[in-house]
Tab-separated table of C-alpha atoms in Angstrom:
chain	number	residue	atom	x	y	z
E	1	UNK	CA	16.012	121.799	277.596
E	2	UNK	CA	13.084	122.178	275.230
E	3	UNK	CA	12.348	124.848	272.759
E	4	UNK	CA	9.661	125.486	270.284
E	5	UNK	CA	8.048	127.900	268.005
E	6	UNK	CA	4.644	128.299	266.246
E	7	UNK	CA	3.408	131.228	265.037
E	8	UNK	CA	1.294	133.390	267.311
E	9	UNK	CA	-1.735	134.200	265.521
E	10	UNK	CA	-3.539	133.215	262.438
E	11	UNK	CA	-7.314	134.244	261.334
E	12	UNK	CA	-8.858	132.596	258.361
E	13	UNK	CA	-13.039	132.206	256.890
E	14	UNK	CA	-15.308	129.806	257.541
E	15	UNK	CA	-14.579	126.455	255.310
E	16	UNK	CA	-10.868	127.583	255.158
E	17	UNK	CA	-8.073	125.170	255.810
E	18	UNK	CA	-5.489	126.448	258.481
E	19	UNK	CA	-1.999	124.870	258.720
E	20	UNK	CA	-0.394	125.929	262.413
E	21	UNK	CA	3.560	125.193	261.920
E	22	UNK	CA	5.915	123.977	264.945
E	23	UNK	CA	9.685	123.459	265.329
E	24	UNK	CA	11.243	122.311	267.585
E	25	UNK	CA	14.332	121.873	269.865
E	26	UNK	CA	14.773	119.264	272.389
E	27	UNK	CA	16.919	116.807	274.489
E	28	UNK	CA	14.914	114.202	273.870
E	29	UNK	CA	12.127	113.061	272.338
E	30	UNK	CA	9.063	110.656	272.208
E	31	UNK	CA	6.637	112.691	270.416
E	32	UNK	CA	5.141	115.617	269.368
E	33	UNK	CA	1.299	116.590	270.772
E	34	UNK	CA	-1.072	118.748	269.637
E	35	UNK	CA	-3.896	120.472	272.346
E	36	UNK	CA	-6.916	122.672	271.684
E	37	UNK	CA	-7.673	125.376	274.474
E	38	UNK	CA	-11.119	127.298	274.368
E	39	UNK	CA	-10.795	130.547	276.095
E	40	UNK	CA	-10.966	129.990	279.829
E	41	UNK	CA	-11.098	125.920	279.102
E	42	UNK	CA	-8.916	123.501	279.598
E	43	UNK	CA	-6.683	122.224	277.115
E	44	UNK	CA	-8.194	119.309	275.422
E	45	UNK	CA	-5.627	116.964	273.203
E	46	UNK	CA	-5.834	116.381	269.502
E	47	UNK	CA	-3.213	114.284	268.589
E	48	UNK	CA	0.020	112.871	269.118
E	49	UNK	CA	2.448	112.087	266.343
E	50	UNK	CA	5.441	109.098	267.326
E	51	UNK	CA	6.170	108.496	263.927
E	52	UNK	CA	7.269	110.549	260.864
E	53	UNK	CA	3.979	110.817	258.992
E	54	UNK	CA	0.326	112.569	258.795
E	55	UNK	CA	-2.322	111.482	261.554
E	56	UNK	CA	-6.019	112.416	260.476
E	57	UNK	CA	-8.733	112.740	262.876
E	58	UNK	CA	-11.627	113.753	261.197
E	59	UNK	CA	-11.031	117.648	260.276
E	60	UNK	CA	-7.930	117.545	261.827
E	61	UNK	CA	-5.006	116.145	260.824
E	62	UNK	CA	-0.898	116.622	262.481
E	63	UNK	CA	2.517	115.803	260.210
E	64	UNK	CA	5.641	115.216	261.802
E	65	UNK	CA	8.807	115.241	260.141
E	66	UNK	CA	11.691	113.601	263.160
E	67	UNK	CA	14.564	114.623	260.877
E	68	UNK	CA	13.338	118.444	260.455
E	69	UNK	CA	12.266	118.715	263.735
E	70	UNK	CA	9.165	120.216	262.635
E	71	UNK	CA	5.546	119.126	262.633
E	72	UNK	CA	2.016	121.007	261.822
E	73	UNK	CA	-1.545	120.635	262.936
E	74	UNK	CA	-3.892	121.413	259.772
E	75	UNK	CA	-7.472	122.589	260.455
E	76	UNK	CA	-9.904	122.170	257.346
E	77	UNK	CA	-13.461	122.617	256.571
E	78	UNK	CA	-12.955	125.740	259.382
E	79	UNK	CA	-15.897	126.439	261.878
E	80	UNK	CA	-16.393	129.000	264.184
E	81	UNK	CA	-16.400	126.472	266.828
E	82	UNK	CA	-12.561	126.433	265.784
E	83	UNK	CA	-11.833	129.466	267.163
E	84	UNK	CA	-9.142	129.001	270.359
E	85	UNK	CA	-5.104	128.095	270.988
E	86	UNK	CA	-3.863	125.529	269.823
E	87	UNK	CA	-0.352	124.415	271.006
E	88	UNK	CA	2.272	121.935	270.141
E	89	UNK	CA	3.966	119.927	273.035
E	90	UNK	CA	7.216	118.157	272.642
E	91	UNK	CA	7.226	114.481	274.942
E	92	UNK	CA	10.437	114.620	275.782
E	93	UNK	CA	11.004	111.594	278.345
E	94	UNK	CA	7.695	109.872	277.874
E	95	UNK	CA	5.943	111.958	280.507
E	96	UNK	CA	6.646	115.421	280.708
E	97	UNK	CA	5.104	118.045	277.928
E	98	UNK	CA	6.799	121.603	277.225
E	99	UNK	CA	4.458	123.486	275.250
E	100	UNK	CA	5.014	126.027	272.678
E	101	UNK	CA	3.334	129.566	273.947
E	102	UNK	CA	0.493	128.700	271.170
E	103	UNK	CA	-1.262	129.558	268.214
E	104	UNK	CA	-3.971	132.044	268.432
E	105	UNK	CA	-6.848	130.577	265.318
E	106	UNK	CA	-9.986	133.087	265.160
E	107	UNK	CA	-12.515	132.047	262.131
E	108	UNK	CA	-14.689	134.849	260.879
E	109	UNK	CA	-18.088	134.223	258.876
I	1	UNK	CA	-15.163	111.068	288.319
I	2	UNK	CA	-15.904	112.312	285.061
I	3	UNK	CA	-13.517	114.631	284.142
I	4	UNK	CA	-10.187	116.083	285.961
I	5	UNK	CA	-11.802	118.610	288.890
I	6	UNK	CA	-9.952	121.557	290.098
I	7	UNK	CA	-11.104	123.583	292.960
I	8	UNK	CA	-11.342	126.720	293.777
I	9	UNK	CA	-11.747	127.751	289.882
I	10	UNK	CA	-11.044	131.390	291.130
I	11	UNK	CA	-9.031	132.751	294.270
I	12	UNK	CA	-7.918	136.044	295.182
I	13	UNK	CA	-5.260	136.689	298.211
I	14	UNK	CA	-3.272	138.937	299.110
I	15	UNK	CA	0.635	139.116	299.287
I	16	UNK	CA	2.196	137.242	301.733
I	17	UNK	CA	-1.148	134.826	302.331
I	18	UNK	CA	-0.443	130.614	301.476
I	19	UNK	CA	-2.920	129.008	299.337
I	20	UNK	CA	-4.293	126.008	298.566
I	21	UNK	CA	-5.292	124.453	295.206
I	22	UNK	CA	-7.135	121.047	294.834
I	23	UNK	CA	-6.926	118.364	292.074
I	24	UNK	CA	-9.685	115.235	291.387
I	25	UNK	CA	-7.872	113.264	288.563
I	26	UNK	CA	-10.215	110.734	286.712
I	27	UNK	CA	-10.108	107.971	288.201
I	28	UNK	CA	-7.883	105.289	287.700
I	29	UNK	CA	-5.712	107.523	286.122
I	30	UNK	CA	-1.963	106.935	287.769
I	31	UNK	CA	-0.556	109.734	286.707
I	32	UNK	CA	-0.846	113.497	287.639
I	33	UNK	CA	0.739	116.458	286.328
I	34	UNK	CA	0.486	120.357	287.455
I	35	UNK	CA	1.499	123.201	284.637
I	36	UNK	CA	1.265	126.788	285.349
I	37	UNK	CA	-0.421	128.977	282.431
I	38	UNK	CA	0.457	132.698	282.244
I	39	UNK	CA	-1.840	135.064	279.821
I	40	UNK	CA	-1.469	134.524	276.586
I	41	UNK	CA	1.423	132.348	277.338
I	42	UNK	CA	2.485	128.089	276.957
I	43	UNK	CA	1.811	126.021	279.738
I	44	UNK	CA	4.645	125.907	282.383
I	45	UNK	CA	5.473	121.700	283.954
I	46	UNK	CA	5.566	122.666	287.609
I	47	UNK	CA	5.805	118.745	289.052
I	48	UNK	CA	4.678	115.302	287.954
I	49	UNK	CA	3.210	112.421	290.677
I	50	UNK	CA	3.365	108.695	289.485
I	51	UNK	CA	0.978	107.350	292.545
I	52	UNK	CA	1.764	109.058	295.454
I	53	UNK	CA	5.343	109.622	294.863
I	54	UNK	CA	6.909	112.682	293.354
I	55	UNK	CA	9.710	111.652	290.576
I	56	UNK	CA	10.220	114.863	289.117
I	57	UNK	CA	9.569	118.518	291.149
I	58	UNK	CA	12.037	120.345	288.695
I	59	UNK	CA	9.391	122.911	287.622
I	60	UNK	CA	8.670	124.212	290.896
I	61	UNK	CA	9.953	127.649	290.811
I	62	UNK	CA	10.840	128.070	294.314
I	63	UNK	CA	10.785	126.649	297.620
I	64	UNK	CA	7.456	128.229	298.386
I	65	UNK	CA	5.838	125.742	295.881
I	66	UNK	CA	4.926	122.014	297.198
I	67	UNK	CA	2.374	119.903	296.473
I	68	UNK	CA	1.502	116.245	297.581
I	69	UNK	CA	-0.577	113.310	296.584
I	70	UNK	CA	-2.612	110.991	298.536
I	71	UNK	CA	-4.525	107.935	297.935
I	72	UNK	CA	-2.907	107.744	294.350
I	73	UNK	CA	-5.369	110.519	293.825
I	74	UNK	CA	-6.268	113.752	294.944
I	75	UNK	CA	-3.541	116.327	295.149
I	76	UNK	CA	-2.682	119.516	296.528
I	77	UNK	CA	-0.122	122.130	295.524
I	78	UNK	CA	0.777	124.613	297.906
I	79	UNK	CA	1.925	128.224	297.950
I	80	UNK	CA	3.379	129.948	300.397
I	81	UNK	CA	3.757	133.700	301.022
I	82	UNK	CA	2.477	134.121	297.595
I	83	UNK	CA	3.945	137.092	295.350
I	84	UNK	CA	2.202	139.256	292.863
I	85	UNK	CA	3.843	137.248	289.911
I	86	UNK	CA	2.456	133.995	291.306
I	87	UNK	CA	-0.763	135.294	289.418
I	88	UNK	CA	-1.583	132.827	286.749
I	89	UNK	CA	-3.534	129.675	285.744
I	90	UNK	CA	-2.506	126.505	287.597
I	91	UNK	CA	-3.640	123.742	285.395
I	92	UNK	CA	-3.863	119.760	286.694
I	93	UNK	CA	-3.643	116.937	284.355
I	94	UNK	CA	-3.815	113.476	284.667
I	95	UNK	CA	-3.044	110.444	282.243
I	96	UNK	CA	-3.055	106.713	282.524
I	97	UNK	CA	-0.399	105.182	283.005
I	98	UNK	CA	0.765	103.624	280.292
I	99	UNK	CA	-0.443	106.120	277.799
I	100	UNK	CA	0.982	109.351	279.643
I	101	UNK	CA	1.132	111.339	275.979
I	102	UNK	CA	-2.106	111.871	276.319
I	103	UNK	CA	-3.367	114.294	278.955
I	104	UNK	CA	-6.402	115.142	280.008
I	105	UNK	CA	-7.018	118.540	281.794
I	106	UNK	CA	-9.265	120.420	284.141
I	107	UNK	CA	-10.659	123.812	284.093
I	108	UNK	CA	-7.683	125.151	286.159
I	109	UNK	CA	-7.418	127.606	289.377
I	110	UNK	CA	-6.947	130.998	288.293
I	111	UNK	CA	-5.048	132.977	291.108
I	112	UNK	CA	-4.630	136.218	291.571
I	113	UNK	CA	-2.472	138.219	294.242
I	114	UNK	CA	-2.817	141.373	295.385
């Protein structure tokens, strides 16, 4: 099975830079996925990380280290617009996600 | 269509009633996915389609749960005698096929039994 932790809340100022933290545990694995969820939205995804190595998409940008098991999604230049889940998502057999339970981000002015 | 559709976006029942939940993937896309979101909680896999066919149901949490694909695209998942801790989000994704990492979902059904 799959298992994976990020931390449940974090809260940071406008133009901060956030860094959300997951590890992971799993059978197998193809990748590691990163999804944005507005409250009462639908998950939209961010990135997806194959390779050891940082993946920037404009303000965002995801690191994953294979050997650690761990990757992070970092969040700079904060906006309120920021303010949702965000949750890591193992691939473990090129198809099938397991989330984490997610990461709470809330930006204040 | 544009975006992944889910209908109803809201349905109350009561114990012991089945239910219904719809899914428009975008088209083209060949694959479709349904997760299960409780609050505050990670999404749950329930059941992936490739086309019509089913390859892996292992997230279903009982026999009361079905669902079924037609056309390579609309799909239904099913309840039956629903319980008070069905209550949660049921989410629908859908990818193509040769890029199933990336997922793209609706709004989701949020159900809620009485």
């Amino acid at each position: 099975g799959q298992s994976l932790e990020q931390p449940s809340e974090v809260t940071a100022v406008e133009g901060a830079i956030v860094q959300i933290n997951c590890t992971y545990q799993t059978s197998g694995f193809y990748g590691l996925s990163w999804y944005q969820q507005h409250d009462g939205g639908a998950p939209t995804f961010l990135s997806y990380n194959a390779l050891d190595g940082l993946e920037e998409t404009g303000r965002f940008s995801s690191f994953l280290s294979r050997s650690d098991s761990y990757g992070y999604l970092l969040l700079q230049e904060l906006q309120m617009k920021d303010s949702a889940s965000y949750f890591c998502a193992v691939d473990a057999n090129d198809y099938k996600l397991s989330f984490g339970a997610g990461t709470t981000v809330t930006v204040r002015a | 269509g544009a975006g992944v559709s889910q209908s109803p976006s809201n349905k109350v029942t009561e114990k012991g009633k089945d239910v219904e939940l719809r899914c428009d993937p975008i088209s083209g896309h060949t694959a479709l996915y349904w997760y299960r979101q409780s609050l505050g909680q990670g999404l749950e896999f329930l059941i992936y389609f490739q086309g019509n066919s089913a390859p892996d149901k292992s997230g279903l949490p009982s026999d009361r749960f079905s669902a079924e694909r037609t056309g390579g695209s609309v799909s239904t998942l099913t309840i039956q005698r629903t319980q008070q801790e069905d209550s949660a989000v049921y989410l629908c994704a859908s990818s193509k096929g040769e890029a199933k990492n990336i997922q793209y979902f609706g709004a989701g059904t949020r159900l809620s039994v009485l």
